[in-house]
Amino acid sequence: MKPTPEAMNPSISPSNMSRFQVKKVAVLGAGVMGAQIAAHLVNVKVPVVLFDLPAKEGPKNGIVSKAIEGLKKLKPSPLGVADDAALIGQANYEEHLEQLRDCDLIIEAIAERMDWKLDLYKKIAPFIAPHAIVASNTSGLSITKLSEALPEEIKPRFCGIHFFNPPRYMYLVELINTPTTRPEVLDQLESFVTSGLGKGVVRAKDSPNFIANRVGIAGMLGTMKEVEKFGLSYDVVDDLTGKKLGRASSGTFRTADVVGLDTMAHVIKTLQDNLDEKSDPFYASFGTPEVLKTLLEMGHLGQKSKAGFYKKVGRDVLRFELDSKSYVPGGQKADEVYGRMLKKPAGQRLKLLREAEGPQGQFLWAILRNSFHYAAVHLASIAETARDVDFALRWGFGMQQGPFELWQEAGWLQVAQWINEDIAAGKTLSNAPLPEWVFKGPVADAGGVHTPQGSWNPTTQKFEARRVLPVYARQHFPEDVLGSQAQGYATAGKTVHEDKAIRLWTLDDEILIASLKTKMHAISPEVCEGLTQAIELAEKDYQGLVIWSGDEPFSVGADLAGLLPAFLAVGVSAVDDAEGFMQQTMLRLRYASVPVISAIRGMALGGGCELAVYSAKRVAAMESYIGLVEVGVGLVPGAGGLAYIARRAAENSASSSDKDILKFLTEGFTAAAMAKVGTSAIESRKLGYLLDSDLIVPNKDELLFVALNEAKAMFNAGYRAPHKRLFPVAGRSGKATIQGQLVNMRDGGFISGHDFKIASLIANVLTGGDVDAGTLVSEEYLMTLERQAFCELVQHPKTQERILGMLSTGKPVRN
């Protein structure tokens, strides 16, 4: 097993780690980035006050108020729940600078103008607390120059912090020090950003555009030059440079539209203004592309202006054509042969592309070669190690591998020789030679820049391990780079039982971990058998059970594809048996004598949601999307989801002065009948799939650590399973009320006839069927109604259409 930071340094552990306490943050600047940074601070429960200039008309906080109101309309939403916008404090520089004295961290995020930033620093300096860290969110301005406007006592607490847009979703944050920044200040900030904000931190040198934008934007400019050279259309290039290449699905030009062409132009200008041929041998390729100039002159800024490299007209997506300065039908795809090439092992892949005769293959080799060349030439000036570059490109630009990882996987010296040959042939963007360390010494001997000892630092000429900070003891299996040979969770710890569906294992002989191995972690009968075995083992030999499968999703629900053959061969009785087994598994989880924790990340849909709600507690990553979605395939939740909603409604009614169960049932019914999914862990809590007592963890890599510790804490507190109780239901009168509303929706054309049938069956289960209001029922009774409804629908032709449509296309069929 890979040693944790605490194993390498016994003096640090999660229990004794000294954290920088951030009780309140000020964000200066209510523009796009500042407002969204404030929103994310609210998401992670950090009190925040957002500052901007006083409005010239109306209320003085008008600029901030407008920005906060705008957060509610943005897609994707910067807020876990839109209503939480009200939690952002509002302030202006004229009236409220005194509030800065209460802030432990001040993040300046005003426009990218050096003079404006320096003026603001002079204004706020007298109000900054003696312990507070001050950080500038800039995408490329010199942090050292910015620090010069600050008093001497603040300079040691000043640094750069570069969030990527949108801040809630983008994992990368770059931290940049100045010559006067105290090392412990950067350590404190890295700890807060990692654990408190849930980000992956890379430390960048104070060079123009830092790491990700320096390499990434240079790559985009190089790509645009190669596009012109090979005469390819933007849609073909995006098809080639998206998922097929192991990059963000939006490819090159659609990504530029999403980022904003004006933003991209600004980052390019930063490179142009702060570099020259002497400081960057690739400078000649940094000219603003003609197509970008043209689009900006036309006012086409990308997605924000509804036109850029692409323009949507109705359902059609058009692409821009530079020659005619007009939009033409898009959707053109790359030649299939290159898709097949890109599936080959890295070494074969690059060889095939380099030797390809067609322009698409030559283009792909050129942009990959350019990325290797640029990263190697600039590594020493922009980053401490090659790992920082690869992480920055993975986390900031959505690449599956950074440039050094791919180069190393394909064969380090062979690829280096190919690059050298292309430099000699004048095919590269620059004639700058590769650094000597590429061919001689430790890197050449190791076959690459990443080794088990660490990643290459060209300044110290050593392989350096990752930074050891107490916060990283909370990450059992952090992301790592190819070549590090870090042990993954799939083989870590001690295996107690393993089969094709599940692995039961432990890290410490105290808590048992269950990891699903099925595709998309679907719940099959074999998974249910494994979970039942896990509970028996946990009750016998362990303090608790954590359900954690290592990566996304948590679970997409029942294995419908696996259920169909049994249904076709045996009939509905096979479905009834499978659903009954799933229901019994859920009840076994709920009433286990040791705590069962579901550690959720990504989608927890259908049966995955049921698995979560029947656990004793849930620990969820911020980006968890939880819901009962069976309606989408023409079914009802069949593994206890509806029984859970009915029981929770009864419990909420019992603790309220209002004893009308139907009022507490409405939201749960709506969520299930409309297949609502929480778009964050916070919204999933609002929908009732997470409780107030459940934990939301900002950093995905801390999920297992928190879940294991929560299980131990519950066990040590004397955990007891809940009593099996009967609870009241709304009965036939409650069902009649819901049914009346459904009739109106059907007759008004808001739902189809089949939707009406499914929703009616859901209402029947939730209200307890044909019983009087207030009748006491058991979970098993409601589960029987669930199963009956599920089996009735499985036999319905319209449900079968929905199931087959989803399995074949992945999209819901509306019928």
Short mmCIF file of C-alpha atoms in Angstrom, two decimals, residues 377-636:
data_model
loop_
_atom_site.label_atom_id
_atom_site.label_comp_id
_atom_site.label_asym_id
_atom_site.label_seq_id
_atom_site.Cartn_x
_atom_site.Cartn_y
_atom_site.Cartn_z
CA VAL A 377 11.38 23.94 -23.27
CA HIS A 378 9.45 25.92 -20.65
CA LEU A 379 9.28 23.50 -17.72
CA ALA A 380 12.10 25.12 -15.74
CA SER A 381 10.67 28.64 -16.04
CA ILE A 382 6.99 27.95 -15.20
CA ALA A 383 6.86 25.07 -12.71
CA GLU A 384 8.79 23.27 -10.02
CA THR A 385 8.26 19.79 -11.49
CA ALA A 386 6.80 18.05 -14.53
CA ARG A 387 4.00 16.76 -12.30
CA ASP A 388 2.77 20.35 -11.81
CA VAL A 389 2.47 20.79 -15.58
CA ASP A 390 0.59 17.53 -16.08
CA PHE A 391 -1.79 18.19 -13.18
CA ALA A 392 -2.40 21.76 -14.38
CA LEU A 393 -3.37 20.58 -17.87
CA ARG A 394 -5.49 17.72 -16.54
CA TRP A 395 -7.34 19.80 -13.98
CA GLY A 396 -7.49 23.09 -15.87
CA PHE A 397 -8.06 21.90 -19.45
CA GLY A 398 -9.87 18.58 -18.96
CA MET A 399 -7.11 16.38 -20.37
CA GLN A 400 -6.99 12.73 -19.32
CA GLN A 401 -3.20 12.90 -19.46
CA GLY A 402 -0.79 15.78 -19.32
CA PRO A 403 1.78 16.18 -22.11
CA PHE A 404 4.65 14.62 -20.16
CA GLU A 405 2.53 11.60 -19.19
CA LEU A 406 1.58 10.85 -22.80
CA TRP A 407 5.13 11.40 -23.99
CA GLN A 408 6.48 9.05 -21.34
CA GLU A 409 3.86 6.37 -22.02
CA ALA A 410 4.62 6.44 -25.76
CA GLY A 411 8.37 5.88 -25.21
CA TRP A 412 10.40 8.81 -23.96
CA LEU A 413 13.56 8.66 -26.09
CA GLN A 414 11.78 7.53 -29.26
CA VAL A 415 9.33 10.48 -29.11
CA ALA A 416 12.20 12.86 -28.26
CA GLN A 417 14.04 11.65 -31.38
CA TRP A 418 10.92 12.27 -33.52
CA ILE A 419 10.63 15.80 -32.14
CA ASN A 420 14.30 16.45 -32.86
CA GLU A 421 13.88 15.24 -36.44
CA ASP A 422 10.90 17.56 -36.92
CA ILE A 423 12.86 20.51 -35.46
CA ALA A 424 15.67 19.81 -37.93
CA ALA A 425 13.16 19.55 -40.79
CA GLY A 426 11.61 22.91 -39.89
CA LYS A 427 8.18 21.41 -39.14
CA THR A 428 7.89 22.71 -35.56
CA LEU A 429 6.58 26.06 -34.34
CA SER A 430 10.04 26.92 -33.01
CA ASN A 431 13.57 25.75 -33.77
CA ALA A 432 14.44 25.83 -30.04
CA PRO A 433 16.24 22.57 -29.14
CA LEU A 434 14.88 20.24 -26.51
CA PRO A 435 16.66 20.69 -23.13
CA GLU A 436 19.70 18.53 -22.55
CA TRP A 437 18.02 16.71 -19.65
CA VAL A 438 15.57 15.15 -22.12
CA PHE A 439 18.36 13.00 -23.66
CA LYS A 440 21.00 12.67 -20.96
CA GLY A 441 21.09 11.81 -17.29
CA PRO A 442 18.38 10.69 -14.86
CA VAL A 443 15.35 11.36 -17.12
CA ALA A 444 16.75 9.44 -20.06
CA ASP A 445 17.86 6.62 -17.74
CA ALA A 446 14.41 6.44 -16.10
CA GLY A 447 12.56 6.61 -19.41
CA GLY A 448 10.64 9.73 -18.47
CA VAL A 449 10.02 12.54 -15.99
CA HIS A 450 7.76 10.64 -13.57
CA THR A 451 9.16 7.89 -11.33
CA PRO A 452 8.19 6.23 -8.03
CA GLN A 453 10.69 8.59 -6.32
CA GLY A 454 8.98 11.68 -7.72
CA SER A 455 8.80 13.92 -10.79
CA TRP A 456 11.63 15.75 -12.52
CA ASN A 457 12.64 19.19 -11.31
CA PRO A 458 14.95 20.65 -13.97
CA THR A 459 16.17 23.36 -11.59
CA THR A 460 17.43 20.98 -8.89
CA GLN A 461 18.11 18.19 -11.43
CA LYS A 462 16.27 15.72 -9.19
CA PHE A 463 13.08 13.66 -9.06
CA GLU A 464 11.01 15.27 -6.30
CA ALA A 465 8.16 13.71 -4.33
CA ARG A 466 4.85 15.49 -3.79
CA ARG A 467 4.71 18.16 -1.11
CA VAL A 468 4.06 16.74 2.35
CA LEU A 469 1.40 18.76 4.16
CA PRO A 470 -0.84 17.53 6.97
CA VAL A 471 -3.93 18.09 4.83
CA TYR A 472 -2.82 15.40 2.41
CA ALA A 473 -3.05 12.77 5.15
CA ARG A 474 -6.80 13.06 4.51
CA GLN A 475 -6.37 11.67 0.99
CA HIS A 476 -5.93 7.91 0.96
CA PHE A 477 -5.79 7.65 -2.85
CA PRO A 478 -5.02 11.07 -4.33
CA GLU A 479 -4.73 11.53 -8.07
CA ASP A 480 -1.25 10.74 -9.33
CA VAL A 481 0.67 10.76 -12.58
CA LEU A 482 1.59 7.92 -14.88
CA GLY A 483 4.98 6.55 -13.92
CA SER A 484 4.64 7.23 -10.19
CA GLN A 485 3.49 3.62 -9.71
CA ALA A 486 1.29 4.73 -6.82
CA GLN A 487 -0.92 1.88 -5.67
CA GLY A 488 -4.57 2.37 -6.57
CA TYR A 489 -7.54 1.54 -4.38
CA ALA A 490 -8.39 -1.54 -6.49
CA THR A 491 -5.44 -3.48 -5.03
CA ALA A 492 -4.76 -1.54 -1.81
CA GLY A 493 -5.32 -2.77 1.72
CA LYS A 494 -6.32 -6.31 2.63
CA THR A 495 -8.90 -8.09 0.49
CA VAL A 496 -11.48 -10.00 2.53
CA HIS A 497 -13.58 -11.18 -0.42
CA GLU A 498 -13.59 -10.42 -4.14
CA ASP A 499 -15.61 -11.54 -7.14
CA LYS A 500 -16.56 -10.01 -10.49
CA ALA A 501 -19.23 -7.78 -8.89
CA ILE A 502 -17.70 -6.50 -5.66
CA ARG A 503 -14.56 -6.26 -3.57
CA LEU A 504 -14.68 -6.29 0.23
CA TRP A 505 -11.50 -4.96 1.80
CA THR A 506 -10.03 -2.99 4.67
CA LEU A 507 -7.28 -0.47 5.23
CA ASP A 508 -7.04 -0.82 9.00
CA ASP A 509 -8.90 -3.99 10.11
CA GLU A 510 -11.49 -1.74 11.79
CA ILE A 511 -13.86 -0.68 9.01
CA LEU A 512 -14.87 -2.91 6.09
CA ILE A 513 -15.06 -1.25 2.66
CA ALA A 514 -17.36 -2.47 -0.11
CA SER A 515 -16.36 -1.40 -3.64
CA LEU A 516 -18.69 -2.18 -6.54
CA LYS A 517 -16.93 -3.42 -9.70
CA THR A 518 -19.85 -3.58 -12.14
CA LYS A 519 -20.13 -1.21 -15.12
CA MET A 520 -21.23 2.23 -13.84
CA HIS A 521 -21.49 0.44 -10.46
CA ALA A 522 -24.92 -0.90 -11.41
CA ILE A 523 -26.67 -2.99 -8.77
CA SER A 524 -27.06 -6.60 -9.91
CA PRO A 525 -28.15 -9.65 -7.89
CA GLU A 526 -24.44 -10.42 -7.48
CA VAL A 527 -23.87 -6.96 -5.98
CA CYS A 528 -26.76 -7.56 -3.57
CA GLU A 529 -25.21 -10.88 -2.56
CA GLY A 530 -21.89 -9.13 -2.00
CA LEU A 531 -23.47 -6.38 0.11
CA THR A 532 -25.32 -8.96 2.19
CA GLN A 533 -22.03 -10.77 2.79
CA ALA A 534 -20.39 -7.44 3.63
CA ILE A 535 -22.97 -6.72 6.32
CA GLU A 536 -22.54 -10.18 7.84
CA LEU A 537 -18.75 -9.77 7.90
CA ALA A 538 -18.94 -6.23 9.28
CA GLU A 539 -21.30 -7.27 12.07
CA LYS A 540 -19.00 -10.15 12.98
CA ASP A 541 -15.50 -8.67 12.69
CA TYR A 542 -15.59 -4.87 12.11
CA GLN A 543 -16.81 -1.59 13.56
CA GLY A 544 -18.72 -0.58 10.46
CA LEU A 545 -19.13 -0.77 6.69
CA VAL A 546 -18.36 1.94 4.12
CA ILE A 547 -19.71 1.62 0.58
CA TRP A 548 -17.14 3.40 -1.62
CA SER A 549 -16.17 2.40 -5.13
CA GLY A 550 -13.24 4.73 -5.70
CA ASP A 551 -14.44 6.74 -8.66
CA GLU A 552 -17.59 8.08 -10.23
CA PRO A 553 -20.45 7.23 -10.33
CA PHE A 554 -21.60 6.01 -6.94
CA SER A 555 -24.18 3.88 -8.76
CA VAL A 556 -26.51 4.42 -11.71
CA GLY A 557 -29.05 2.01 -10.22
CA ALA A 558 -30.36 -1.46 -10.98
CA ASP A 559 -28.76 -3.46 -13.78
CA LEU A 560 -31.69 -3.39 -16.21
CA ALA A 561 -29.62 -4.81 -19.07
CA GLY A 562 -28.81 -7.83 -16.88
CA LEU A 563 -32.45 -8.20 -15.82
CA LEU A 564 -33.92 -8.35 -19.35
CA PRO A 565 -32.65 -11.85 -20.32
CA ALA A 566 -34.17 -13.34 -17.14
CA PHE A 567 -37.45 -11.53 -17.82
CA LEU A 568 -37.58 -12.81 -21.41
CA ALA A 569 -36.68 -16.37 -20.37
CA VAL A 570 -38.71 -16.79 -17.18
CA GLY A 571 -41.22 -13.96 -17.20
CA VAL A 572 -42.21 -11.38 -14.62
CA SER A 573 -41.54 -13.74 -11.70
CA ALA A 574 -37.80 -13.27 -12.34
CA VAL A 575 -38.23 -9.50 -12.01
CA ASP A 576 -40.30 -9.95 -8.84
CA ASP A 577 -37.57 -12.13 -7.32
CA ALA A 578 -34.78 -9.71 -8.26
CA GLU A 579 -36.64 -6.68 -6.90
CA GLY A 580 -37.51 -8.56 -3.73
CA PHE A 581 -33.85 -9.42 -3.22
CA MET A 582 -32.84 -5.77 -3.71
CA GLN A 583 -35.47 -4.66 -1.19
CA GLN A 584 -34.27 -7.16 1.38
CA THR A 585 -30.69 -5.97 0.83
CA MET A 586 -31.77 -2.38 1.52
CA LEU A 587 -33.52 -3.38 4.73
CA ARG A 588 -30.49 -5.42 5.75
CA LEU A 589 -28.36 -2.27 5.32
CA ARG A 590 -30.79 -0.14 7.33
CA TYR A 591 -31.03 -2.50 10.26
CA ALA A 592 -27.40 -3.68 10.39
CA SER A 593 -26.00 -3.72 13.92
CA VAL A 594 -22.97 -1.67 12.80
CA PRO A 595 -23.12 1.69 11.01
CA VAL A 596 -23.26 1.54 7.21
CA ILE A 597 -21.95 4.67 5.46
CA SER A 598 -22.51 5.43 1.79
CA ALA A 599 -19.64 7.54 0.43
CA ILE A 600 -21.19 9.22 -2.62
CA ARG A 601 -19.48 10.90 -5.54
CA GLY A 602 -21.07 11.62 -8.89
CA MET A 603 -24.39 10.03 -9.81
CA ALA A 604 -26.44 8.10 -7.28
CA LEU A 605 -29.51 7.36 -9.37
CA GLY A 606 -32.44 4.98 -8.94
CA GLY A 607 -31.12 1.98 -7.02
CA GLY A 608 -27.97 3.96 -6.23
CA CYS A 609 -30.12 6.57 -4.49
CA GLU A 610 -31.97 3.79 -2.65
CA LEU A 611 -28.66 2.27 -1.56
CA ALA A 612 -27.69 5.66 -0.13
CA VAL A 613 -30.94 6.43 1.71
CA TYR A 614 -31.03 2.98 3.36
CA SER A 615 -27.54 3.46 4.80
CA ALA A 616 -27.17 4.70 8.37
CA LYS A 617 -25.45 7.84 7.09
CA ARG A 618 -24.26 9.45 3.89
CA VAL A 619 -20.99 11.26 3.21
CA ALA A 620 -21.28 13.01 -0.14
CA ALA A 621 -18.84 14.91 -2.34
CA MET A 622 -20.11 18.37 -3.32
CA GLU A 623 -20.61 17.23 -6.92
CA SER A 624 -23.04 14.41 -6.14
CA TYR A 625 -26.21 14.09 -8.20
CA ILE A 626 -28.83 12.06 -6.35
CA GLY A 627 -32.36 11.11 -7.37
CA LEU A 628 -34.98 8.47 -8.14
CA VAL A 629 -35.09 8.48 -11.96
CA GLU A 630 -36.98 5.28 -12.77
CA VAL A 631 -39.82 7.24 -14.42
CA GLY A 632 -37.37 7.93 -17.28
CA VAL A 633 -37.50 4.23 -18.21
CA GLY A 634 -41.22 3.90 -17.51
CA LEU A 635 -40.85 2.33 -14.07
CA VAL A 636 -41.33 3.24 -10.42
#
